[in-house]
Short mmCIF file of C-alpha atoms in Angstrom, two decimals:
data_model
loop_
_atom_site.label_atom_id
_atom_site.label_comp_id
_atom_site.label_asym_id
_atom_site.label_seq_id
_atom_site.Cartn_x
_atom_site.Cartn_y
_atom_site.Cartn_z
CA UNK O 1 0.32 -0.35 -0.19
CA UNK O 2 1.10 3.16 -0.40
CA UNK O 3 1.79 5.94 2.06
CA UNK O 4 -0.80 8.52 2.65
CA UNK O 5 0.05 12.15 1.62
CA UNK O 6 -2.00 14.27 3.89
CA UNK O 7 -1.70 17.87 3.19
CA UNK O 8 -2.90 20.08 6.82
CA UNK O 9 -3.92 23.93 6.18
CA UNK O 10 -4.44 26.56 8.56
CA UNK O 11 -5.29 29.99 6.32
CA UNK O 12 -5.56 33.32 7.64
CA UNK O 13 -3.98 36.50 5.97
CA UNK O 14 -0.64 33.40 5.61
CA UNK O 15 -1.48 30.07 4.81
CA UNK O 16 0.26 27.48 6.86
CA UNK O 17 0.80 24.16 5.88
CA UNK O 18 2.12 21.30 6.73
CA UNK O 19 2.94 18.63 3.18
CA UNK O 20 3.40 15.08 4.75
CA UNK O 21 3.79 11.80 3.58
CA UNK O 22 2.65 9.86 6.71
CA UNK O 23 5.87 8.00 8.25
CA UNK O 24 7.83 10.22 7.06
CA UNK O 25 9.01 13.72 8.41
CA UNK O 26 7.07 16.46 7.27
CA UNK O 27 7.40 18.93 4.72
CA UNK O 28 6.67 22.27 6.19
CA UNK O 29 5.88 26.24 4.09
CA UNK O 30 4.02 29.12 5.04
CA UNK O 31 2.37 30.86 1.92
CA UNK O 32 1.13 34.27 1.58
CA UNK O 33 -1.77 35.38 0.49
CA UNK O 34 -2.49 38.90 1.40
CA UNK O 35 -1.58 41.37 4.56
CA UNK O 36 -3.57 41.71 7.84
CA UNK O 37 -4.62 44.78 6.27
CA UNK O 38 -6.20 43.70 3.02
CA UNK O 39 -10.24 43.71 4.57
CA UNK O 40 -13.85 43.12 2.24
CA UNK O 41 -15.19 41.26 -0.06
CA UNK O 42 -12.64 41.68 -3.20
CA UNK O 43 -9.76 41.03 -0.75
CA UNK O 44 -11.21 37.85 0.45
CA UNK O 45 -11.91 36.55 -2.83
CA UNK O 46 -7.77 37.65 -3.88
CA UNK O 47 -6.89 35.05 -0.87
CA UNK O 48 -9.13 32.60 -2.11
CA UNK O 49 -7.34 32.58 -5.26
CA UNK O 50 -4.15 32.78 -4.40
CA UNK O 51 -4.50 29.35 -1.40
CA UNK O 52 -6.45 27.34 -4.39
CA UNK O 53 -3.94 28.08 -7.40
CA UNK O 54 -1.43 27.44 -4.52
CA UNK O 55 -3.57 23.79 -3.59
CA UNK O 56 -3.57 23.20 -7.08
CA UNK O 57 -0.37 23.38 -8.45
CA UNK O 58 0.52 21.39 -5.98
CA UNK O 59 -2.22 18.83 -6.70
CA UNK O 60 0.17 19.06 -10.56
CA UNK O 61 3.28 17.78 -8.41
CA UNK O 62 2.50 14.97 -6.80
CA UNK O 63 -0.21 12.85 -5.56
CA UNK O 64 -1.92 14.01 -2.68
CA UNK O 65 -4.95 11.76 -0.37
CA UNK O 66 -6.10 14.44 1.52
CA UNK O 67 -6.46 18.29 2.53
CA UNK O 68 -7.53 19.62 6.21
CA UNK O 69 -8.59 22.82 6.51
CA UNK O 70 -8.85 23.84 10.31
CA UNK O 71 -12.40 24.78 9.74
CA UNK O 72 -13.79 28.34 10.20
CA UNK O 73 -14.80 28.91 13.77
CA UNK O 74 -18.09 28.66 14.85
CA UNK O 75 -20.36 31.67 15.02
CA UNK O 76 -20.54 32.22 19.44
CA UNK O 77 -17.40 30.84 19.36
CA UNK O 78 -14.95 33.88 17.41
CA UNK O 79 -11.62 33.43 20.99
CA UNK O 80 -9.10 35.50 17.80
CA UNK O 81 -10.14 34.81 15.09
CA UNK O 82 -11.47 38.10 12.76
CA UNK O 83 -14.22 38.57 9.85
CA UNK O 84 -11.06 38.64 7.49
CA UNK O 85 -9.77 35.06 8.81
CA UNK O 86 -13.29 33.06 8.77
CA UNK O 87 -14.19 34.71 5.59
CA UNK O 88 -11.25 32.95 4.01
CA UNK O 89 -11.88 29.79 4.88
CA UNK O 90 -15.15 29.59 3.49
CA UNK O 91 -14.12 30.80 -0.13
CA UNK O 92 -11.45 28.27 0.54
CA UNK O 93 -13.84 24.90 1.10
CA UNK O 94 -16.27 25.91 -1.45
CA UNK O 95 -13.23 25.53 -3.92
CA UNK O 96 -12.28 22.94 -2.49
CA UNK O 97 -15.47 21.14 -1.67
CA UNK O 98 -16.69 22.69 -4.95
CA UNK O 99 -14.30 21.99 -8.47
CA UNK O 100 -10.99 20.64 -7.37
CA UNK O 101 -12.92 18.43 -5.06
CA UNK O 102 -14.38 17.34 -7.65
CA UNK O 103 -12.76 16.56 -10.25
CA UNK O 104 -10.03 15.08 -8.10
CA UNK O 105 -10.13 11.27 -6.39
CA UNK O 106 -8.65 13.92 -3.31
CA UNK O 107 -11.03 13.63 -0.10
CA UNK O 108 -11.59 17.68 1.28
CA UNK O 109 -12.03 17.57 4.49
CA UNK O 110 -12.51 20.51 7.19
CA UNK O 111 -11.52 19.43 10.85
CA UNK O 112 -12.91 22.10 13.61
CA UNK O 113 -10.06 23.49 16.41
CA UNK O 114 -11.70 22.87 19.38
CA UNK O 115 -11.97 18.72 17.79
CA UNK O 116 -7.92 19.07 16.39
CA UNK O 117 -6.70 20.88 20.07
CA UNK O 118 -8.13 18.23 21.96
CA UNK O 119 -6.55 15.27 20.13
CA UNK O 120 -3.05 17.27 19.45
CA UNK O 121 -2.93 19.38 23.06
CA UNK O 122 -4.93 17.63 25.23
CA UNK O 123 -7.79 21.07 25.35
CA UNK O 124 -10.00 22.09 23.68
CA UNK O 125 -10.88 25.27 24.71
CA UNK O 126 -8.10 27.18 25.89
CA UNK O 127 -7.44 31.17 24.28
CA UNK O 128 -5.28 30.92 20.91
CA UNK O 129 -2.28 32.38 22.11
CA UNK O 130 -1.79 29.21 24.80
CA UNK O 131 -3.22 27.24 22.55
CA UNK O 132 -0.81 27.53 19.71
CA UNK O 133 2.35 27.61 22.05
CA UNK O 134 1.58 24.46 23.41
CA UNK O 135 0.64 23.25 19.65
CA UNK O 136 4.33 24.90 19.15
CA UNK O 137 5.55 22.86 21.68
CA UNK O 138 4.21 19.44 21.42
CA UNK O 139 5.29 19.61 17.76
CA UNK O 140 9.49 20.47 18.46
CA UNK O 141 8.60 17.52 21.20
CA UNK O 142 7.96 15.17 18.13
CA UNK O 143 10.62 16.56 15.67
CA UNK O 144 8.70 18.03 13.74
CA UNK O 145 9.80 21.44 13.05
CA UNK O 146 7.46 23.87 11.83
CA UNK O 147 8.44 28.06 11.24
CA UNK O 148 5.62 29.30 12.09
CA UNK O 149 2.16 29.60 14.09
CA UNK O 150 0.78 28.47 11.57
CA UNK O 151 2.73 25.60 10.30
CA UNK O 152 2.49 24.19 13.63
CA UNK O 153 -1.41 24.73 13.69
CA UNK O 154 -1.28 22.83 9.99
CA UNK O 155 0.73 20.31 11.78
CA UNK O 156 -2.53 19.42 14.48
CA UNK O 157 -5.08 19.24 12.05
CA UNK O 158 -2.85 16.95 8.87
CA UNK O 159 -1.42 14.93 12.14
CA UNK O 160 -5.32 14.48 13.69
CA UNK O 161 -6.76 12.95 10.90
CA UNK O 162 -3.96 10.53 10.31
CA UNK O 163 -4.86 9.62 13.65
CA UNK O 164 -8.62 9.36 12.38
CA UNK O 165 -8.03 7.17 9.75
CA UNK O 166 -5.82 4.67 11.68
CA UNK O 167 -2.28 5.92 10.82
CA UNK O 168 1.07 5.78 12.31
CA UNK O 169 1.62 8.87 13.88
CA UNK O 170 3.64 9.57 16.25
CA UNK O 171 2.86 9.59 20.30
CA UNK O 172 1.38 12.76 21.20
CA UNK O 173 -0.32 12.15 24.44
CA UNK O 174 2.79 12.40 26.89
CA UNK O 175 2.52 16.02 26.11
CA UNK O 176 -1.31 16.95 26.53
CA UNK O 177 -1.61 19.51 29.02
CA UNK O 178 1.42 20.62 29.03
CA UNK O 179 3.85 17.73 30.21
CA UNK O 180 7.24 18.77 28.16
#
């Protein structure tokens, strides 16, 4: 059986990517989608186009089995997110579930941030800055080296999905609740 390749995505003004052939060490990168100050529908669509274009190019370059995107925060659970990030995620999910999802064998899923964090750091309800710090620390503890919080959040998303698929993943439970 061929290794499963998962793209974990954390999308905002920059898109953190965890490109992971499960069983090997993931590759991390950040795709700049636009400035934080770019607001409104036109800016959101430009950012979504950049993200979609990058994903299409990545799919052409080599095989991907799963694209897992950190889902938009649900109403009432806004935390530190903003309308700009939420709009980009919805637009990108639409693009992925529509044309890309229909024309390829790639599975596309959203992942609730609370569910991913509960799996990866043992807490699903921490405030953003504390949760991001712990996620990054767990990445380091399992030998992964994301360059920033966007990439470490993408790593947590990919790890969660691989675990859901029953694939052999680095054990994160010893590091739950900040036990380092």
